Amino acid sequence: MLPIREVLSGSALQRCREIVAGGTWADGRITAGSQSEKTKNNLQLPEDSTAARQAAAMVLDALSANAMFFTAALPKRIFPPLFNCYTGGANAFGPHIDNAMRTISGTGQRMRTDLSATLFLSDPGEYDGGELVIDNAGGAQPVKLAAGDMILYPAGTVHRVLPVTRGARIASFFWIESMVRDNEQRRQLLDLDMAILELRNSAGDTPAVVKLTGCYHNLLRMWAEA
Ligand code: NI
C-alpha cells in the first residue's frame, strides 16, 4: 500500500474536478461483477461520456509525468481511469474484491489487474465517512487522502468504501497491470530504487552506487515482462 502525493495539483486538479462535476452520473453497477454489484451502491460517470474521457486523459497525463508512480507500479498497462461519486442514498460499497481480468473497452484488449488505484478528487473536509478500507495482513487500513493524492494497493485485497454521511466523495479509480506481477518482487525493487536514489544524492555516483544500480536493472531484467 503506497500513497502518492499530489498526482494532480493546482490548476490541473481544479480543471479535472470541474470536468467531473459537469458530467452526468449513472448507477455505479455498470462496471461491477455479479458478486460486487450486490454490495455496490454509488454513482459513476459512463466510461464513454465526454467528461469521463477528458478527465481520464488528464489523469493518464499526470501519471505519465509521475516518477514515483512509475517506480512503484512499473506499469505495463493502465485501465482507462473511471470516476465515481458517493453521496446521498448512493453512498457505500461493501467488502469486495476487484476482478482479476478486465477488458479495455473499445480495444477489446484484456489486462490483468495487479494493482488498484484510487485518486481522491474531493478534499476530506468536503465529506464525512467515505474511507477506503483495505484489508491486509496488518488488519483493516482506512484511507482518506487529500484531493489530488492517490493510494496504490494490491488488487488482490478485499476492500470497501464506508458510507458517506455528509457531502460527496468524488474519486478516480483504475487498475494497473505491472511489468512485475509479484507484489513482493515489486516491493523489493521499489525499496532498492529508493535506497539507490538516497545514496546518489548523498554520495554521488560512486563505483558501488553504479554496481547497485546494475543490481536493480538486472533484477528488473529477471522479473519484468514488457
Ligand atoms: Ni474495488
Coordinates of C-alpha atoms and ligand atoms in Angstrom, one line a residue:
M1 CA 0.0 0.0 0.0
L2 CA 1.6 3.3 -1.1
P3 CA 0.2 6.8 -1.0
I4 CA 1.4 9.0 -3.8
R5 CA 1.0 12.7 -3.0
E6 CA -0.1 15.4 -5.5
V7 CA -0.6 13.3 -8.6
L8 CA -2.9 16.2 -9.5
S9 CA -2.4 19.6 -8.1
G10 CA -3.0 23.3 -8.7
S11 CA -4.9 24.2 -11.9
A12 CA -4.8 20.6 -13.3
L13 CA -6.6 19.4 -10.2
Q14 CA -9.1 22.2 -10.4
R15 CA -9.8 21.6 -14.1
C16 CA -10.2 17.8 -13.5
R17 CA -12.7 18.5 -10.6
E18 CA -14.7 20.8 -12.9
I19 CA -14.9 18.4 -15.8
V20 CA -16.0 15.5 -13.5
A21 CA -18.5 17.7 -11.7
G22 CA -20.0 18.7 -15.1
G23 CA -20.6 15.1 -16.0
T24 CA -23.8 13.1 -15.8
W25 CA -23.7 10.4 -13.2
A26 CA -25.1 6.9 -13.7
D27 CA -25.6 3.9 -11.5
G28 CA -22.2 2.5 -10.4
R29 CA -23.1 -1.1 -11.0
I30 CA -22.3 -0.7 -14.8
T31 CA -18.7 -2.0 -14.2
A32 CA -19.4 -4.4 -11.3
G33 CA -19.2 -8.1 -11.5
S34 CA -22.1 -10.3 -10.4
Q35 CA -20.8 -10.6 -6.8
S36 CA -19.8 -7.0 -6.2
E37 CA -22.9 -5.5 -7.8
K38 CA -24.8 -6.7 -4.7
T39 CA -22.8 -4.5 -2.4
K40 CA -22.0 -1.7 -4.7
N41 CA -24.1 1.5 -4.3
N42 CA -22.6 4.5 -5.8
L43 CA -22.6 6.7 -8.9
Q44 CA -20.2 6.6 -11.8
L45 CA -19.5 8.6 -15.0
P46 CA -20.3 6.3 -18.0
E47 CA -16.8 5.5 -19.4
D48 CA -17.7 6.6 -22.9
S49 CA -19.0 10.0 -21.8
T50 CA -17.2 13.2 -22.8
A51 CA -16.5 14.2 -19.2
A52 CA -15.1 10.7 -18.3
R53 CA -12.8 10.7 -21.4
Q54 CA -11.5 14.2 -20.8
A55 CA -10.8 13.7 -17.1
A56 CA -9.3 10.2 -17.8
A57 CA -6.9 11.8 -20.3
M58 CA -5.8 14.3 -17.6
V59 CA -5.2 11.5 -15.0
L60 CA -3.2 9.5 -17.5
D61 CA -1.1 12.6 -18.4
A62 CA -0.4 13.2 -14.7
L63 CA 0.5 9.5 -14.2
S64 CA 3.0 9.6 -17.1
A65 CA 4.8 12.6 -15.5
N66 CA 4.9 11.0 -12.1
A67 CA 8.3 9.2 -11.4
M68 CA 7.1 7.8 -8.1
F69 CA 4.1 6.1 -9.8
F70 CA 6.4 4.6 -12.4
T71 CA 8.9 3.2 -10.0
A72 CA 6.2 1.9 -7.6
A73 CA 3.8 0.4 -10.2
L74 CA 6.2 -0.4 -13.1
P75 CA 3.1 -0.2 -15.3
K76 CA 2.6 -2.3 -18.4
R77 CA -1.0 -1.4 -19.0
I78 CA -3.3 1.1 -17.2
F79 CA -7.1 0.7 -17.4
P80 CA -8.6 4.0 -18.6
P81 CA -9.4 5.8 -15.3
L82 CA -13.1 5.8 -14.2
F83 CA -14.8 8.3 -11.9
N84 CA -17.2 7.6 -9.0
C85 CA -19.2 9.6 -6.5
Y86 CA -20.6 8.5 -3.2
T87 CA -23.4 10.8 -1.9
G88 CA -26.9 10.8 -0.6
G89 CA -28.6 7.4 -0.9
A90 CA -25.8 6.1 -3.2
N91 CA -23.1 6.2 -0.6
A92 CA -21.2 3.0 0.0
F93 CA -19.5 -0.1 -1.4
G94 CA -19.4 -3.2 0.7
P95 CA -16.5 -5.7 1.0
H96 CA -15.5 -7.0 -2.4
I97 CA -12.5 -8.0 -4.5
D98 CA -11.8 -6.5 -7.9
N99 CA -11.9 -8.7 -11.0
A100 CA -8.5 -10.2 -11.8
M101 CA -9.0 -9.6 -15.6
R102 CA -10.7 -6.7 -17.3
T103 CA -11.3 -5.9 -20.9
I104 CA -10.4 -2.4 -22.0
S105 CA -13.5 -1.2 -23.8
G106 CA -13.0 0.0 -27.3
T107 CA -9.9 -2.1 -27.9
G108 CA -11.1 -5.5 -26.7
Q109 CA -7.7 -5.9 -25.1
R110 CA -7.6 -7.9 -21.9
M111 CA -5.4 -7.0 -18.9
R112 CA -4.6 -8.5 -15.5
T113 CA -5.2 -6.2 -12.6
D114 CA -2.1 -6.3 -10.3
L115 CA -2.7 -3.0 -8.6
S116 CA -5.8 -1.0 -7.8
A117 CA -5.6 2.8 -7.5
T118 CA -7.9 5.5 -6.0
L119 CA -7.1 9.1 -6.8
F120 CA -9.1 11.3 -4.5
L121 CA -10.7 14.4 -6.1
S122 CA -12.6 15.6 -3.1
D123 CA -10.9 17.0 0.0
P124 CA -11.6 15.2 3.3
G125 CA -13.3 18.4 4.6
E126 CA -15.9 18.1 1.9
Y127 CA -17.5 14.9 3.2
D128 CA -17.8 12.7 6.3
G129 CA -17.2 9.0 6.1
G130 CA -16.2 7.5 2.8
E131 CA -12.9 5.9 3.9
L132 CA -11.5 3.3 1.6
V133 CA -10.8 0.4 3.9
I134 CA -8.2 -2.1 2.7
D135 CA -7.9 -5.5 4.4
N136 CA -4.2 -6.6 4.5
A137 CA -2.0 -8.7 6.8
G138 CA -1.8 -5.8 9.2
G139 CA -5.6 -5.6 9.6
A140 CA -8.1 -3.2 8.1
Q141 CA -6.5 0.0 7.0
P142 CA -8.7 3.1 6.5
V143 CA -7.5 5.5 3.8
K144 CA -8.8 9.0 3.2
L145 CA -6.4 11.4 1.3
A146 CA -6.3 15.0 0.2
A147 CA -7.7 16.0 -3.2
G148 CA -5.1 15.1 -5.8
D149 CA -3.4 12.3 -3.7
M150 CA -3.6 8.7 -4.8
I151 CA -3.4 5.3 -3.0
L152 CA -1.9 2.3 -4.8
Y153 CA -2.7 -1.1 -3.3
P154 CA -2.5 -4.8 -4.4
A155 CA -5.6 -5.6 -6.4
G156 CA -5.9 -9.0 -4.6
T157 CA -7.1 -7.4 -1.3
V158 CA -10.7 -7.3 -0.1
H159 CA -11.7 -3.6 0.3
R160 CA -14.7 -1.5 0.8
V161 CA -15.9 2.2 1.0
L162 CA -17.6 3.2 4.2
P163 CA -20.9 5.2 3.9
V164 CA -20.6 8.9 3.2
T165 CA -22.8 10.6 5.7
R166 CA -22.3 14.2 4.6
G167 CA -21.3 15.8 1.3
A168 CA -19.9 14.0 -1.7
R169 CA -16.8 11.9 -2.2
I170 CA -15.6 12.0 -5.8
A171 CA -12.6 10.0 -6.9
S172 CA -11.0 8.4 -9.9
F173 CA -10.3 4.7 -9.8
F174 CA -8.5 2.3 -12.1
W175 CA -6.2 -0.7 -12.3
I176 CA -2.7 -1.4 -13.4
E177 CA -1.1 -4.4 -14.9
S178 CA 2.5 -4.3 -13.8
M179 CA 5.6 -5.4 -15.7
V180 CA 6.4 -7.2 -12.4
R181 CA 3.5 -9.3 -11.5
D182 CA 4.6 -10.4 -8.0
N183 CA 3.8 -7.9 -5.2
E184 CA 6.9 -8.8 -3.1
Q185 CA 9.3 -8.6 -6.1
R186 CA 7.8 -5.2 -7.0
R187 CA 8.2 -4.0 -3.4
Q188 CA 11.9 -5.1 -3.2
L189 CA 12.6 -3.2 -6.5
L190 CA 10.9 -0.1 -5.0
D191 CA 13.0 -0.3 -1.8
L192 CA 16.2 -0.8 -3.8
D193 CA 15.4 2.0 -6.1
M194 CA 14.6 4.4 -3.2
A195 CA 17.8 3.4 -1.4
I196 CA 19.9 3.9 -4.6
L197 CA 18.3 7.4 -5.0
E198 CA 19.3 8.3 -1.5
L199 CA 22.8 7.1 -2.0
R200 CA 23.2 9.0 -5.2
N201 CA 22.0 12.2 -3.5
S202 CA 24.4 11.8 -0.6
A203 CA 27.4 10.2 -2.1
G204 CA 27.1 10.7 -5.8
D205 CA 27.7 8.0 -8.5
T206 CA 30.4 6.1 -6.7
P207 CA 31.5 2.8 -8.2
A208 CA 29.4 1.0 -5.5
V209 CA 26.3 3.0 -6.4
V210 CA 26.9 2.1 -10.1
K211 CA 27.1 -1.6 -9.1
L212 CA 23.9 -1.3 -7.0
T213 CA 22.2 0.3 -10.0
G214 CA 23.3 -2.6 -12.0
C215 CA 21.7 -5.0 -9.5
Y216 CA 18.4 -3.1 -9.7
H217 CA 18.3 -3.3 -13.5
N218 CA 19.4 -7.0 -13.5
L219 CA 16.6 -7.9 -11.1
L220 CA 14.2 -5.9 -13.2
R221 CA 15.5 -7.8 -16.3
M222 CA 15.0 -11.1 -14.4
W223 CA 11.4 -10.3 -13.2
A224 CA 9.8 -7.9 -15.7
E225 CA 7.7 -8.8 -18.7
A226 CA 7.4 -5.8 -21.1
Ligands
NI1 NI -13.0 -2.3 -5.7

